[in-house]
Amino acid sequence: MNSSRLACLTGGILLTVGGVLCGGAFLAEVTSDPDGGANIGAGVLLFLGQPLAYIGVMLLVVSSMLFARSDRFPQH
């Protein structure tokens, strides 16, 4: 497995996990009682999910740059 595919796979997994955590935070915020403690849990989920999503996006950008620089069509 070359480096661009590895970066793409890792970035996609991190972006997915970050999106699930941020989505869970949104659902916890929307469905919670205003006086409940779910706001703290939602904040923790956002605190953990956003950096993962940002790192995933950066890895996907790096992956696309590595793929664009690679020699996709070797000359015979």
Short mmCIF file of N, CA and C in Angstrom, two decimals:
data_model
loop_
_atom_site.label_atom_id
_atom_site.label_comp_id
_atom_site.label_asym_id
_atom_site.label_seq_id
_atom_site.Cartn_x
_atom_site.Cartn_y
_atom_site.Cartn_z
N MET A 1 0.85 -1.17 0.00
CA MET A 1 0.00 0.00 0.00
C MET A 1 0.90 1.23 0.00
N ASN A 2 0.69 2.12 -0.96
CA ASN A 2 1.54 3.30 -1.04
C ASN A 2 1.06 4.39 -0.07
N SER A 3 1.85 5.45 0.04
CA SER A 3 1.59 6.46 1.07
C SER A 3 0.32 7.25 0.80
N SER A 4 -0.03 7.49 -0.46
CA SER A 4 -1.25 8.26 -0.72
C SER A 4 -2.49 7.46 -0.35
N ARG A 5 -2.47 6.17 -0.61
CA ARG A 5 -3.63 5.34 -0.22
C ARG A 5 -3.74 5.21 1.29
N LEU A 6 -2.61 5.09 1.96
CA LEU A 6 -2.62 4.99 3.41
C LEU A 6 -3.13 6.29 4.03
N ALA A 7 -2.69 7.43 3.51
CA ALA A 7 -3.17 8.72 4.02
C ALA A 7 -4.65 8.89 3.75
N CYS A 8 -5.13 8.44 2.60
CA CYS A 8 -6.55 8.53 2.27
C CYS A 8 -7.38 7.65 3.19
N LEU A 9 -6.94 6.45 3.43
CA LEU A 9 -7.67 5.53 4.31
C LEU A 9 -7.71 6.06 5.74
N THR A 10 -6.57 6.51 6.24
CA THR A 10 -6.51 7.03 7.60
C THR A 10 -7.34 8.31 7.74
N GLY A 11 -7.23 9.19 6.75
CA GLY A 11 -8.01 10.43 6.79
C GLY A 11 -9.50 10.17 6.74
N GLY A 12 -9.92 9.23 5.92
CA GLY A 12 -11.34 8.89 5.85
C GLY A 12 -11.87 8.32 7.14
N ILE A 13 -11.08 7.46 7.78
CA ILE A 13 -11.51 6.87 9.05
C ILE A 13 -11.59 7.95 10.13
N LEU A 14 -10.58 8.82 10.21
CA LEU A 14 -10.61 9.88 11.22
C LEU A 14 -11.75 10.85 10.98
N LEU A 15 -12.01 11.19 9.72
CA LEU A 15 -13.11 12.10 9.41
C LEU A 15 -14.45 11.48 9.77
N THR A 16 -14.60 10.19 9.53
CA THR A 16 -15.84 9.50 9.88
C THR A 16 -16.05 9.46 11.39
N VAL A 17 -15.02 9.12 12.13
CA VAL A 17 -15.14 9.07 13.60
C VAL A 17 -15.43 10.46 14.16
N GLY A 18 -14.75 11.48 13.63
CA GLY A 18 -15.01 12.84 14.08
C GLY A 18 -16.43 13.28 13.77
N GLY A 19 -16.93 12.91 12.59
CA GLY A 19 -18.30 13.25 12.23
C GLY A 19 -19.32 12.56 13.12
N VAL A 20 -19.07 11.31 13.47
CA VAL A 20 -19.98 10.58 14.36
C VAL A 20 -19.99 11.22 15.75
N LEU A 21 -18.82 11.61 16.24
CA LEU A 21 -18.76 12.25 17.56
C LEU A 21 -19.46 13.60 17.55
N CYS A 22 -19.25 14.39 16.51
CA CYS A 22 -19.91 15.70 16.43
C CYS A 22 -21.41 15.54 16.22
N GLY A 23 -21.82 14.54 15.46
CA GLY A 23 -23.25 14.28 15.30
C GLY A 23 -23.89 13.85 16.60
N GLY A 24 -23.19 13.04 17.37
CA GLY A 24 -23.69 12.66 18.69
C GLY A 24 -23.80 13.86 19.63
N ALA A 25 -22.85 14.77 19.52
CA ALA A 25 -22.92 15.99 20.33
C ALA A 25 -24.12 16.83 19.94
N PHE A 26 -24.38 16.93 18.65
CA PHE A 26 -25.54 17.70 18.19
C PHE A 26 -26.84 17.07 18.69
N LEU A 27 -26.94 15.75 18.57
CA LEU A 27 -28.15 15.07 19.05
C LEU A 27 -28.32 15.21 20.56
N ALA A 28 -27.23 15.12 21.30
CA ALA A 28 -27.31 15.29 22.75
C ALA A 28 -27.74 16.70 23.12
N GLU A 29 -27.28 17.67 22.37
CA GLU A 29 -27.64 19.06 22.64
C GLU A 29 -29.11 19.32 22.31
N VAL A 30 -29.58 18.79 21.20
CA VAL A 30 -30.95 19.05 20.75
C VAL A 30 -31.97 18.32 21.61
N THR A 31 -31.68 17.09 21.97
CA THR A 31 -32.67 16.28 22.67
C THR A 31 -32.58 16.36 24.19
N SER A 32 -31.67 17.13 24.72
CA SER A 32 -31.50 17.15 26.18
C SER A 32 -32.40 18.21 26.82
N ASP A 33 -32.62 18.00 28.09
CA ASP A 33 -33.35 18.97 28.90
C ASP A 33 -32.43 20.16 29.14
N PRO A 34 -32.95 21.39 29.08
CA PRO A 34 -32.07 22.56 29.27
C PRO A 34 -31.35 22.58 30.62
N ASP A 35 -31.95 21.99 31.63
CA ASP A 35 -31.33 21.98 32.95
C ASP A 35 -30.53 20.72 33.22
N GLY A 36 -30.43 19.84 32.24
CA GLY A 36 -29.73 18.56 32.44
C GLY A 36 -28.24 18.69 32.25
N GLY A 37 -27.56 17.59 32.48
CA GLY A 37 -26.11 17.58 32.36
C GLY A 37 -25.61 17.12 31.00
N ALA A 38 -26.53 16.97 30.04
CA ALA A 38 -26.11 16.50 28.72
C ALA A 38 -25.31 17.56 27.96
N ASN A 39 -25.44 18.81 28.36
CA ASN A 39 -24.67 19.86 27.68
C ASN A 39 -23.17 19.67 27.90
N ILE A 40 -22.80 19.20 29.07
CA ILE A 40 -21.38 18.94 29.35
C ILE A 40 -20.90 17.78 28.50
N GLY A 41 -21.72 16.73 28.40
CA GLY A 41 -21.36 15.60 27.54
C GLY A 41 -21.26 15.99 26.09
N ALA A 42 -22.17 16.86 25.64
CA ALA A 42 -22.11 17.32 24.25
C ALA A 42 -20.85 18.14 24.01
N GLY A 43 -20.47 18.93 24.99
CA GLY A 43 -19.23 19.70 24.85
C GLY A 43 -18.01 18.82 24.77
N VAL A 44 -18.01 17.76 25.56
CA VAL A 44 -16.88 16.81 25.52
C VAL A 44 -16.82 16.12 24.16
N LEU A 45 -17.99 15.71 23.64
CA LEU A 45 -18.00 15.07 22.32
C LEU A 45 -17.50 16.02 21.24
N LEU A 46 -17.91 17.29 21.30
CA LEU A 46 -17.41 18.26 20.32
C LEU A 46 -15.91 18.49 20.49
N PHE A 47 -15.47 18.54 21.75
CA PHE A 47 -14.05 18.75 22.03
C PHE A 47 -13.20 17.62 21.46
N LEU A 48 -13.74 16.40 21.47
CA LEU A 48 -13.01 15.26 20.92
C LEU A 48 -13.22 15.10 19.41
N GLY A 49 -14.41 15.42 18.92
CA GLY A 49 -14.74 15.15 17.53
C GLY A 49 -14.16 16.15 16.54
N GLN A 50 -14.13 17.41 16.89
CA GLN A 50 -13.65 18.42 15.94
C GLN A 50 -12.18 18.24 15.56
N PRO A 51 -11.26 18.02 16.50
CA PRO A 51 -9.87 17.81 16.06
C PRO A 51 -9.70 16.58 15.18
N LEU A 52 -10.45 15.51 15.47
CA LEU A 52 -10.36 14.33 14.62
C LEU A 52 -10.83 14.63 13.21
N ALA A 53 -11.91 15.39 13.09
CA ALA A 53 -12.41 15.74 11.77
C ALA A 53 -11.42 16.63 11.02
N TYR A 54 -10.82 17.59 11.72
CA TYR A 54 -9.84 18.46 11.06
C TYR A 54 -8.60 17.69 10.61
N ILE A 55 -8.13 16.79 11.44
CA ILE A 55 -6.97 15.97 11.06
C ILE A 55 -7.32 15.08 9.88
N GLY A 56 -8.54 14.53 9.87
CA GLY A 56 -8.98 13.71 8.75
C GLY A 56 -9.02 14.48 7.45
N VAL A 57 -9.51 15.71 7.49
CA VAL A 57 -9.54 16.54 6.28
C VAL A 57 -8.13 16.86 5.81
N MET A 58 -7.23 17.17 6.74
CA MET A 58 -5.85 17.47 6.35
C MET A 58 -5.20 16.25 5.71
N LEU A 59 -5.45 15.06 6.25
CA LEU A 59 -4.87 13.85 5.65
C LEU A 59 -5.45 13.58 4.27
N LEU A 60 -6.73 13.86 4.06
CA LEU A 60 -7.31 13.68 2.74
C LEU A 60 -6.72 14.66 1.73
N VAL A 61 -6.45 15.89 2.16
CA VAL A 61 -5.81 16.86 1.27
C VAL A 61 -4.39 16.42 0.94
N VAL A 62 -3.66 15.95 1.95
CA VAL A 62 -2.30 15.45 1.71
C VAL A 62 -2.34 14.26 0.77
N SER A 63 -3.31 13.39 0.95
CA SER A 63 -3.45 12.22 0.09
C SER A 63 -3.69 12.62 -1.36
N SER A 64 -4.56 13.62 -1.56
CA SER A 64 -4.82 14.05 -2.94
C SER A 64 -3.59 14.71 -3.56
N MET A 65 -2.81 15.44 -2.75
CA MET A 65 -1.59 16.04 -3.30
C MET A 65 -0.56 14.97 -3.63
N LEU A 66 -0.43 13.96 -2.78
CA LEU A 66 0.51 12.87 -3.07
C LEU A 66 0.08 12.10 -4.33
N PHE A 67 -1.22 11.91 -4.50
CA PHE A 67 -1.70 11.21 -5.68
C PHE A 67 -1.47 12.04 -6.93
N ALA A 68 -1.66 13.35 -6.84
CA ALA A 68 -1.46 14.21 -8.00
C ALA A 68 0.01 14.27 -8.40
N ARG A 69 0.91 14.18 -7.43
CA ARG A 69 2.34 14.23 -7.73
C ARG A 69 2.90 12.90 -8.20
N SER A 70 2.17 11.82 -7.94
CA SER A 70 2.70 10.50 -8.30
C SER A 70 2.67 10.30 -9.81
N ASP A 71 3.46 9.37 -10.24
CA ASP A 71 3.54 9.04 -11.67
C ASP A 71 2.47 7.99 -11.95
N ARG A 72 1.27 8.45 -12.28
CA ARG A 72 0.15 7.54 -12.48
C ARG A 72 0.24 6.80 -13.80
N PHE A 73 0.84 7.43 -14.79
CA PHE A 73 0.92 6.83 -16.12
C PHE A 73 2.39 6.70 -16.51
N PRO A 74 3.01 5.58 -16.17
CA PRO A 74 4.44 5.44 -16.49
C PRO A 74 4.66 5.39 -18.00
N GLN A 75 5.73 6.02 -18.43
CA GLN A 75 6.09 6.04 -19.85
C GLN A 75 6.85 4.76 -20.19
N HIS A 76 6.47 4.12 -21.28
CA HIS A 76 7.15 2.88 -21.70
C HIS A 76 8.16 3.18 -22.77
#
